[in-house]
Short mmCIF file of C-alpha atoms in Angstrom, two decimals:
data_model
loop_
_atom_site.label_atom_id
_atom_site.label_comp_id
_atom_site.label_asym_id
_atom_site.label_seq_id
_atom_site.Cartn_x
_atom_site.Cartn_y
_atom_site.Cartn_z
CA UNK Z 10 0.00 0.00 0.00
CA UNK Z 11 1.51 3.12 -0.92
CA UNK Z 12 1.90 6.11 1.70
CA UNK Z 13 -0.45 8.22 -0.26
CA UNK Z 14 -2.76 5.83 -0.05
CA UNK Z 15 -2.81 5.07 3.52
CA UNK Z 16 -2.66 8.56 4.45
CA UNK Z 17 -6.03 9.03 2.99
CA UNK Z 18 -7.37 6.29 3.98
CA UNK Z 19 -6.17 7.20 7.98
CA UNK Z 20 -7.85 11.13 6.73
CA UNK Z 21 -11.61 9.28 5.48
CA UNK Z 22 -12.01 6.94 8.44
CA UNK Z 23 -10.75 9.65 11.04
CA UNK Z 24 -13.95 11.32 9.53
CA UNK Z 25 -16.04 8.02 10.17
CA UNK Z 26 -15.30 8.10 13.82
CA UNK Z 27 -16.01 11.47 14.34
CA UNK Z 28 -19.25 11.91 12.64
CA UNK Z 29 -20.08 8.61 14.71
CA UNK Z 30 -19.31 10.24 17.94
CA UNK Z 31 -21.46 13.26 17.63
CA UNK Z 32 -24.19 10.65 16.99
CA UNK Z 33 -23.18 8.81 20.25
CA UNK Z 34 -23.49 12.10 21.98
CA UNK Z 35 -26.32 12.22 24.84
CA UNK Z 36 -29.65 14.05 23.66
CA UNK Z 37 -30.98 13.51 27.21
CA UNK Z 38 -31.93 10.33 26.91
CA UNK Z 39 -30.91 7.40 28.98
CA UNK Z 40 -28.62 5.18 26.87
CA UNK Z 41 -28.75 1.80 26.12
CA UNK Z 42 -25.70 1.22 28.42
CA UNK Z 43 -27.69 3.29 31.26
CA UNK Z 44 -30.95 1.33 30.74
CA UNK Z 45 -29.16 -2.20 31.11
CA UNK Z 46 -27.34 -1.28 33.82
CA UNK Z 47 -30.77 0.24 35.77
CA UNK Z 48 -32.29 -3.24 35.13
CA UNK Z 49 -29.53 -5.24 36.28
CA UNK Z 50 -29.54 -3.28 39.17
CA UNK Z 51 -33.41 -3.99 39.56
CA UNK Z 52 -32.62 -7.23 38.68
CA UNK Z 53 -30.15 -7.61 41.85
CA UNK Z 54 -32.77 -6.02 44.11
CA UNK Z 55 -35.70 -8.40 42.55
CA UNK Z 56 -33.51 -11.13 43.63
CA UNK Z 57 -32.45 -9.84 46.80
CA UNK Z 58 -35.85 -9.44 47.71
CA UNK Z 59 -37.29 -12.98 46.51
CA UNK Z 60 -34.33 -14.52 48.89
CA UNK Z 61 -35.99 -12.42 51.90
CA UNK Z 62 -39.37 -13.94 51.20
CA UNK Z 63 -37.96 -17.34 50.76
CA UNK Z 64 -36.45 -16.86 54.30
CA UNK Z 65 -40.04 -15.26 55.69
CA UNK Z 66 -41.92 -18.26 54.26
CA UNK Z 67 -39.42 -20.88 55.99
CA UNK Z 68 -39.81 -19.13 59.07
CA UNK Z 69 -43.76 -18.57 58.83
CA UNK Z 70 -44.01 -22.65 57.59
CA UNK Z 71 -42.12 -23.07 61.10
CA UNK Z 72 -44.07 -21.81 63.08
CA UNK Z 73 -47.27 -23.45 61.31
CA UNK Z 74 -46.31 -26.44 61.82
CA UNK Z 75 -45.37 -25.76 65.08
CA UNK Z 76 -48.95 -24.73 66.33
CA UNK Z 77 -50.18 -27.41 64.33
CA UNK Z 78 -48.05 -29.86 66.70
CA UNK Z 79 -48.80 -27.69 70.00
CA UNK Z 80 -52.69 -28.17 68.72
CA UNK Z 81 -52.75 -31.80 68.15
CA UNK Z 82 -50.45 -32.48 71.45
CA UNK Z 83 -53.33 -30.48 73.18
CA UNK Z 84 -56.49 -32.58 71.59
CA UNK Z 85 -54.53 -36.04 72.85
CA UNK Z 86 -54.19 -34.13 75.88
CA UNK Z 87 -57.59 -33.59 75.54
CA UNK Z 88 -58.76 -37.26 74.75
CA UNK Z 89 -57.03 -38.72 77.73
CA UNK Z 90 -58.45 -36.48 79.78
CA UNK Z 91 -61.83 -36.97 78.75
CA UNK Z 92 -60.69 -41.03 79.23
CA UNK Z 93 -59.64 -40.15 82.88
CA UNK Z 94 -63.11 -37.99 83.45
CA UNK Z 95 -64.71 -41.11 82.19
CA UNK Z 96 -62.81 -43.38 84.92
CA UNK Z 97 -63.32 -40.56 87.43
CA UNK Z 98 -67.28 -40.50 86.95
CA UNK Z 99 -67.32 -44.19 86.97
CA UNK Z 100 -65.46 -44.13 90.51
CA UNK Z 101 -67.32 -41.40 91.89
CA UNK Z 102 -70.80 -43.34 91.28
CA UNK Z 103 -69.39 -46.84 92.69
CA UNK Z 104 -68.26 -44.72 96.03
CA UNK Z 105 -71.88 -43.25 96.12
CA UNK Z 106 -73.44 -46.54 95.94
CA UNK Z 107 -71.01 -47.72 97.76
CA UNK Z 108 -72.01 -45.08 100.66
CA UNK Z 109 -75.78 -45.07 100.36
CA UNK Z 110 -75.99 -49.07 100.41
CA UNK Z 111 -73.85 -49.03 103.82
CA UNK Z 112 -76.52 -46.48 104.81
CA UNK Z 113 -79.44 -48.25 103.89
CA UNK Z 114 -77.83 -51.69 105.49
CA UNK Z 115 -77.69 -49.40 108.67
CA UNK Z 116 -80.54 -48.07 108.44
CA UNK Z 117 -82.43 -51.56 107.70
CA UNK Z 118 -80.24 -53.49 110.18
CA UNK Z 119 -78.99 -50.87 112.17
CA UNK Z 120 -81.10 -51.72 115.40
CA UNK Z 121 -80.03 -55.56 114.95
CA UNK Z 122 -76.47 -54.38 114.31
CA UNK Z 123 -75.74 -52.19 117.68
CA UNK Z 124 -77.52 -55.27 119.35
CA UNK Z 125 -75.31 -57.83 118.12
CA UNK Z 126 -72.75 -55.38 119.22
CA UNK Z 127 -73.78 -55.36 122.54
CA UNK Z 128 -74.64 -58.85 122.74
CA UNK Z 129 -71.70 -60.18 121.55
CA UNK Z 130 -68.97 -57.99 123.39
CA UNK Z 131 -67.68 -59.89 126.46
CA UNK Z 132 -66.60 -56.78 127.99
CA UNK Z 133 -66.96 -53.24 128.25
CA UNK Z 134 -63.67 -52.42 126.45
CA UNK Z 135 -64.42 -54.90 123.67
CA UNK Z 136 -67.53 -52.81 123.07
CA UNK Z 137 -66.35 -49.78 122.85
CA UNK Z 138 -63.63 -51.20 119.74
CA UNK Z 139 -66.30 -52.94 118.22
CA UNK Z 140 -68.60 -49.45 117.76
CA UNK Z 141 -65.34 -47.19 116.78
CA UNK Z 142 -64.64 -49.70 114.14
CA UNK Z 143 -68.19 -49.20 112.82
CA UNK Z 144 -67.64 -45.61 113.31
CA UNK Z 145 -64.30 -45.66 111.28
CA UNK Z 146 -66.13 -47.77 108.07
CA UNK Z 147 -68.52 -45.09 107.92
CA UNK Z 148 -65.91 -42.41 107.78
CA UNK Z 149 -64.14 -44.60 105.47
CA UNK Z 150 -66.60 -44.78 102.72
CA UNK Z 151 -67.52 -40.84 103.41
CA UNK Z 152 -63.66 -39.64 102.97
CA UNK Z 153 -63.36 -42.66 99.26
CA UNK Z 154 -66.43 -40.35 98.16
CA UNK Z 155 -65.18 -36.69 99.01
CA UNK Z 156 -61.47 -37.79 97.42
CA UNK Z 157 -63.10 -39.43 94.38
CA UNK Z 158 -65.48 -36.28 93.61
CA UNK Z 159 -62.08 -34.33 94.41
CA UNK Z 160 -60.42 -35.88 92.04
CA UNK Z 161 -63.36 -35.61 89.44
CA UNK Z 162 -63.14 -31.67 89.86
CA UNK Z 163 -59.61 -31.36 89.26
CA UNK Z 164 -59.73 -33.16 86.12
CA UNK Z 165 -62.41 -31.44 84.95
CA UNK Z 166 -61.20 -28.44 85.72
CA UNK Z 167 -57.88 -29.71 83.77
CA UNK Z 168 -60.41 -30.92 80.81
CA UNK Z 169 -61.63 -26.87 80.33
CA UNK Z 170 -58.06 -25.46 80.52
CA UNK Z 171 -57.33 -28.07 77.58
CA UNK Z 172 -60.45 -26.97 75.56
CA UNK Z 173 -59.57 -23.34 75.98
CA UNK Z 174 -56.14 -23.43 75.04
CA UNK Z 175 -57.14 -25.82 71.96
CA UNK Z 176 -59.53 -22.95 71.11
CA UNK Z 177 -56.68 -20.80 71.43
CA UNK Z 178 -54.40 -22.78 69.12
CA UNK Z 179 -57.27 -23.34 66.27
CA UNK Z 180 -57.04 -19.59 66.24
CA UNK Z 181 -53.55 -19.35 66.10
CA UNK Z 182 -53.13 -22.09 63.24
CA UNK Z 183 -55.39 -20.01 61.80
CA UNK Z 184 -54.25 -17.24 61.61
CA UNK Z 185 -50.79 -18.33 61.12
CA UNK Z 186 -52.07 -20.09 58.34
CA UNK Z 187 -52.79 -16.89 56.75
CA UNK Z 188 -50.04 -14.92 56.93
CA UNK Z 189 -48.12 -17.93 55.48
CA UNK Z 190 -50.36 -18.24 52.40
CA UNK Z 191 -49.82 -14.49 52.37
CA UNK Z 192 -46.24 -14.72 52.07
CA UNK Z 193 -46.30 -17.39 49.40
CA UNK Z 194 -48.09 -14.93 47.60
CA UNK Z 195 -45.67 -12.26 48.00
CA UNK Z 196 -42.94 -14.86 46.84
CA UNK Z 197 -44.96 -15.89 43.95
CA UNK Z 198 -45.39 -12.71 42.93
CA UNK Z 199 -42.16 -11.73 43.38
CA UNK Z 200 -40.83 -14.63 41.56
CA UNK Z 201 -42.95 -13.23 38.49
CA UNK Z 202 -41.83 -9.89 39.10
CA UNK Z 203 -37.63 -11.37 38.78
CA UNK Z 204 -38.77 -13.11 35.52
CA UNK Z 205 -40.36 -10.33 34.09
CA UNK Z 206 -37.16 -8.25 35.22
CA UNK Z 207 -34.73 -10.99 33.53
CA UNK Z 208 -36.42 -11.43 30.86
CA UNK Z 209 -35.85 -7.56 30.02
CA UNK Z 210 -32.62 -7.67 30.97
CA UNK Z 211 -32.14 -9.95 28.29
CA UNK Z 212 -34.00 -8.55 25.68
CA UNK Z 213 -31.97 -5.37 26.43
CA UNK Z 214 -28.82 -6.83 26.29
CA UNK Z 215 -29.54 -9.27 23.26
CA UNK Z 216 -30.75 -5.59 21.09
CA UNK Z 217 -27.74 -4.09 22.56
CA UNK Z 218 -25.66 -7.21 21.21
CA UNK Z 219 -27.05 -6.73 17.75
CA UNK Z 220 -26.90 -3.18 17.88
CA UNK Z 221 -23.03 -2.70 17.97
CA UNK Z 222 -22.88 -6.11 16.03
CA UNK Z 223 -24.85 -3.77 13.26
CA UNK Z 224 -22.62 -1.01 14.17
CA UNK Z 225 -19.29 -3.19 14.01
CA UNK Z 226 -20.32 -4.59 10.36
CA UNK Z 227 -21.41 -1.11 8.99
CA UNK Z 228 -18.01 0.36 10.14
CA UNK Z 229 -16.19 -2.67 9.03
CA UNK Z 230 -18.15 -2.43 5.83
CA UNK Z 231 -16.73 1.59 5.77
CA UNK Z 232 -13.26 0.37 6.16
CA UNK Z 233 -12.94 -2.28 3.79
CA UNK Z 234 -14.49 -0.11 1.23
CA UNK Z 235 -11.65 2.18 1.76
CA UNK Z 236 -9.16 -0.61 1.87
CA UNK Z 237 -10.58 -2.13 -1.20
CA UNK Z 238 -8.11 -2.70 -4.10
CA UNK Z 239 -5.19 -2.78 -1.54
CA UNK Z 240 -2.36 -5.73 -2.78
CA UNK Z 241 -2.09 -8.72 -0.99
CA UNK Z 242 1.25 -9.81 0.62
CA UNK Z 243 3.19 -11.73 -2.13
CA UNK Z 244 2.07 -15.47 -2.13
CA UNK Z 245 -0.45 -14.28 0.34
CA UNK Z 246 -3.61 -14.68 -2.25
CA UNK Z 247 -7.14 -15.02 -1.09
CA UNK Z 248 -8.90 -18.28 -1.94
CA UNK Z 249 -12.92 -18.18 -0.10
CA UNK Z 250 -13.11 -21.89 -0.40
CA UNK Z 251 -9.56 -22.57 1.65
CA UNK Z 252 -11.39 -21.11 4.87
CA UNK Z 253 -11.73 -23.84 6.93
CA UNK Z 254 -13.80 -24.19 10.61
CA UNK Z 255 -12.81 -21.18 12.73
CA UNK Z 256 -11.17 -21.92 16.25
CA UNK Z 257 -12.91 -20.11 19.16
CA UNK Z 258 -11.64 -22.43 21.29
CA UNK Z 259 -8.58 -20.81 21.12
CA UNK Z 260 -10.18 -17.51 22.51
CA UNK Z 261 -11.46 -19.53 25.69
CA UNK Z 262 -8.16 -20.18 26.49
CA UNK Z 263 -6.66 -16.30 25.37
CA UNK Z 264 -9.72 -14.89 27.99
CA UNK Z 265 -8.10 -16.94 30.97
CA UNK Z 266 -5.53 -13.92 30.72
CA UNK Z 267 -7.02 -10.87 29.70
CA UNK Z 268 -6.29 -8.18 32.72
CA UNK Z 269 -4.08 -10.64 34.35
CA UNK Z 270 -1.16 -11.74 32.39
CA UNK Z 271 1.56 -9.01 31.92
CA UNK Z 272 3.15 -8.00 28.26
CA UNK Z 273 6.63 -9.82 28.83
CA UNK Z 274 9.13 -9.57 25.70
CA UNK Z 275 9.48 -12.95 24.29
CA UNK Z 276 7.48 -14.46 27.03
CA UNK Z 277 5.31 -17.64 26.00
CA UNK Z 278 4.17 -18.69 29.33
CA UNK Z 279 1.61 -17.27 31.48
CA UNK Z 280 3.60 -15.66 33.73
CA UNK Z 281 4.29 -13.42 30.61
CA UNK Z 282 3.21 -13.34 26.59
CA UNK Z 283 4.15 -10.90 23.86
CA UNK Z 284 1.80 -10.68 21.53
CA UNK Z 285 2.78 -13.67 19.28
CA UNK Z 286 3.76 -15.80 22.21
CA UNK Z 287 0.17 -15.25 23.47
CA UNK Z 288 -1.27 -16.74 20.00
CA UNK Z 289 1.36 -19.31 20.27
CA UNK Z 290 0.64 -20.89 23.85
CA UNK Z 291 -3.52 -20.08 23.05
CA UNK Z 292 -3.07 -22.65 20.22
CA UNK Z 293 -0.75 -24.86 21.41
CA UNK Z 294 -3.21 -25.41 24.32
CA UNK Z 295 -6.11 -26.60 21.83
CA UNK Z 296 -3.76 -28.70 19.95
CA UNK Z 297 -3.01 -26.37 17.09
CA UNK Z 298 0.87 -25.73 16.85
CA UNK Z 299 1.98 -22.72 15.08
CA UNK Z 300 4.72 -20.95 14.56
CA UNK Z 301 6.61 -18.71 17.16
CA UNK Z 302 7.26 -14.95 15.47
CA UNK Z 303 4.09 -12.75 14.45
CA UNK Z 304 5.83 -12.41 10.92
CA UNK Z 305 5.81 -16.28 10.38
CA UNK Z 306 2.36 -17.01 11.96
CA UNK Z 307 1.24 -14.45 9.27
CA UNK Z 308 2.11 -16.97 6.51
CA UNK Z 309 0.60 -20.02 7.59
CA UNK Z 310 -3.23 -20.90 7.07
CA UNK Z 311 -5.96 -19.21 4.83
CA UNK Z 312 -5.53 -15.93 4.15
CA UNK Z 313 -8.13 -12.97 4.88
CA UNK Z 314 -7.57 -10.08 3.34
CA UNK Z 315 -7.95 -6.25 4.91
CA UNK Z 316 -10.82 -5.83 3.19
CA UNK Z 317 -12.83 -8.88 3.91
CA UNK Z 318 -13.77 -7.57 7.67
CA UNK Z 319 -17.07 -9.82 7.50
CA UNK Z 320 -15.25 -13.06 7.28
CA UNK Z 321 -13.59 -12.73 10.44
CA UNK Z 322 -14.43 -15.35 12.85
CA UNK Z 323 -13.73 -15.71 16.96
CA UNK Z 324 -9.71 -17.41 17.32
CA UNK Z 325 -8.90 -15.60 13.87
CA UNK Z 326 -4.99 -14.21 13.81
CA UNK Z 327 -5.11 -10.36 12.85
CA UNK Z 328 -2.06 -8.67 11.91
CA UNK Z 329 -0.54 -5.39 11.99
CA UNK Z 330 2.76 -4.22 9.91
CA UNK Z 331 4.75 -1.16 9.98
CA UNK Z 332 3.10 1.78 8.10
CA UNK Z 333 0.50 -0.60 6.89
CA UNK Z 334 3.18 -2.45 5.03
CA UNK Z 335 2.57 -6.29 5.30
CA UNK Z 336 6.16 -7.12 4.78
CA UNK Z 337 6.78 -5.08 7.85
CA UNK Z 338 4.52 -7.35 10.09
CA UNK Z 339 5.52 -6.40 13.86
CA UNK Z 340 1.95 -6.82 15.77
CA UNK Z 341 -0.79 -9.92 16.12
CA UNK Z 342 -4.55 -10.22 17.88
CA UNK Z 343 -6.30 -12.87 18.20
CA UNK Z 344 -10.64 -12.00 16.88
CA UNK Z 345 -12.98 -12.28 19.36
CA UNK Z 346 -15.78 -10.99 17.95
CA UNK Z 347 -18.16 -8.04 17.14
CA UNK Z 348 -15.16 -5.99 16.14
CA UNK Z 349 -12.61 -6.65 18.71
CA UNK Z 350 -9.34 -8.62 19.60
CA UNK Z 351 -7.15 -9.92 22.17
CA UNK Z 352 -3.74 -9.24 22.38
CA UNK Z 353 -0.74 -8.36 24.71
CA UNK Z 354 -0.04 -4.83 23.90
CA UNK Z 355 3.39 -3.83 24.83
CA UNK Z 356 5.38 -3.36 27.69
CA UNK Z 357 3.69 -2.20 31.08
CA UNK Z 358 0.36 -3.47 30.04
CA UNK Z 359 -1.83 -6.49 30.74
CA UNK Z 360 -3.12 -9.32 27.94
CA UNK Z 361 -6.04 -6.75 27.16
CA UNK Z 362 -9.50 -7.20 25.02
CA UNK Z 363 -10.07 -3.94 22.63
CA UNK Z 364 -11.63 -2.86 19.39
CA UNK Z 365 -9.51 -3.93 16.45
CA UNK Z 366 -12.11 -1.62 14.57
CA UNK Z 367 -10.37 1.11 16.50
CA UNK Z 368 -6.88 0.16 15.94
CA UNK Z 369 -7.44 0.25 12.05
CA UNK Z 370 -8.97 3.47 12.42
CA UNK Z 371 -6.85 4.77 14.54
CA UNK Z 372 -3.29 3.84 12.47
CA UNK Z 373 -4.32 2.17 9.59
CA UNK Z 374 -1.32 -0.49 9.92
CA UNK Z 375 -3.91 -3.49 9.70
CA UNK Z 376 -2.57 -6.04 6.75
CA UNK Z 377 -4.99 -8.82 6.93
CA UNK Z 378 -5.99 -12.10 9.05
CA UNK Z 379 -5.43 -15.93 8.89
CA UNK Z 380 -7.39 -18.72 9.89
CA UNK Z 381 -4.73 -20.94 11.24
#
């Protein structure tokens, strides 16, 4: 490419970028940048917010079933009480009958009874036993009766505590009840809320996607028009059908090392890349050996030429030479998609992602890719 050439070429798309930055300019509305990063942040707060009601709900199903427990420990309760009443009502009415049969016997027999007493004591002493034993029965049956209607009271009064506090408890379940279908309906509408949220989120980021994807091919589209005609490197021609299956397998690997990896001269490890030794170790690591300098990498594969933008494809090798000479070949990228690259810059920087869009813009020293 001769330097007339380039330096109008550098002039025409220095024009393209400028005229596309007064576009880019704010009008006072919210970009598309702004508007995606608004819903994320909704997005983050929807989420946020569903984990809270997912922590109410446990906490509300808790104590449900809690008061459900409480309630049915309180109706057995309840049953065996009523089971006790039942033994305490059956005692109660044996000592009655118990108590008015010894009073009718002494009140049918009674005359017979004191005379038996008195006939049959041999002595004075002997009487007197005999009539406080007769004494003590009486009191006997008397004090069974008063302890077993005692004893009926007590668990009756126990029986009505139960009942109240199972009334209590029905409430409670109740109304527990509620508030825990209230909070699945919070969470469920919350839930719908996050989807409808994510959902956006991805529409906006999907039209953003093709957006710049639109933007990336009309400005590639500007600057191959303007690099149309340019010469390919000799025995560098361009043959469509030679392009074989892109590799972005070798970008997974490249991405491992983006804002990480230092720019080390000559370095082919990850403790340090150059640009070439970065392509290098990329595709060595997905089986794919090539060679080691930028200017010998350039030869191997299918060729793309500068002006064939569109066919670029994710783990493509672009190339950059001296004045926009491709004899002069001194820099290498590795495509990534919608206009930009990978590469390790120069000294003092990081393995960095940026727009190779930019770079050809910028200084017009791009010579062409390869599909290794």
């Amino acid at each position: 490419m001769s330097a007339r050439l380039h330096r109008r070429i550098q002039l025409a798309v220095s024009g393209v970028i400028a005229f596309a930055l007064l576009l880019s300019a704010p009008h006072g509305y919210a970009s598309p940048a702004d508007e995606i990063s608004a819903t994320r942040k909704n997005a983050v707060k929807a989420s946020a917010r569903l984990d809270d009601l997912a922590a109410t709900l446990e906490l509300r199903n808790e104590e449900f079933l809690q008061v459900s427990e409480d309630l049915s420990t309180t109706r057995a309760q309840i049953s065996e009480t009523e089971r006790n009443l039942d033994l305490a009502l059956a005692d109660e009415n044996a000592a009655s009958q118990q108590l008015s049969q010894r009073a009718v016997s002494m009140y049918r027999d009674g005359p017979l009874g004191f005379l038996d007493v008195f006939v049959g004591a041999s002595d004075y002493q002997e009487l007197i036993t005999r009539l406080e034993f007769m004494r003590l029965v009486g009191q006997s049956d008397a004090a069974l009766l008063i302890r077993v209607r005692e004893a009926r009271k007590r668990i009756d009064a126990t029986q009505r505590t139960l009942e109240t506090r199972r009334v209590e408890l029905v409430a409670l379940r109740e109304r527990s009840g509620e508030k825990k279908s209230e909070v699945e309906q919070a969470l469920e509408e919350q839930r719908a809320y996050l989807s409808s949220v994510n959902s956006r989120l991805k529409r906006l980021i999907a039209d953003e996607k093709k957006r710049r994807e639109e933007e990336a091919a009309r400005q590639a589209a500007r600057i191959a028009a303007r690099l149309s005609g340019s010469s390919s490197p000799r025995g560098r021609e361009f043959v469509a059908s030679a392009l074989g299956e892109p590799h972005p397998e070798a970008v997974t690997i490249a991405r491992r090392y983006v804002n990480k990896t230092p720019y080390l001269w000559g370095g082919t490890t990850p403790r340090g890349f150059d640009c070439s030794g970065l392509v290098q170790y990329s595709y060595n690591r997905v089986g794919i050996p090539i060679p080691r300098t930028s200017r010998l990498q350039y030869r191997i594969g299918a060729f793309i030429p500068p002006d064939r933008l569109d066919l670029l494809a994710p783990g493509d090798l672009v190339f950059f030479g001296y004045g926009g000479n491709p004899g002069a070949v001194h820099h290498v990228g590795m495509y990534t998609g919608d206009g930009k690259m990978i590469h390790a810059p120069q000294a003092g920087q990081l393995v960095s992602q940026s727009s190779l869009l930019e770079r050809i813009s910028s200084r017009g020293d791009y010579v062409g890719a390869c599909r290794p």
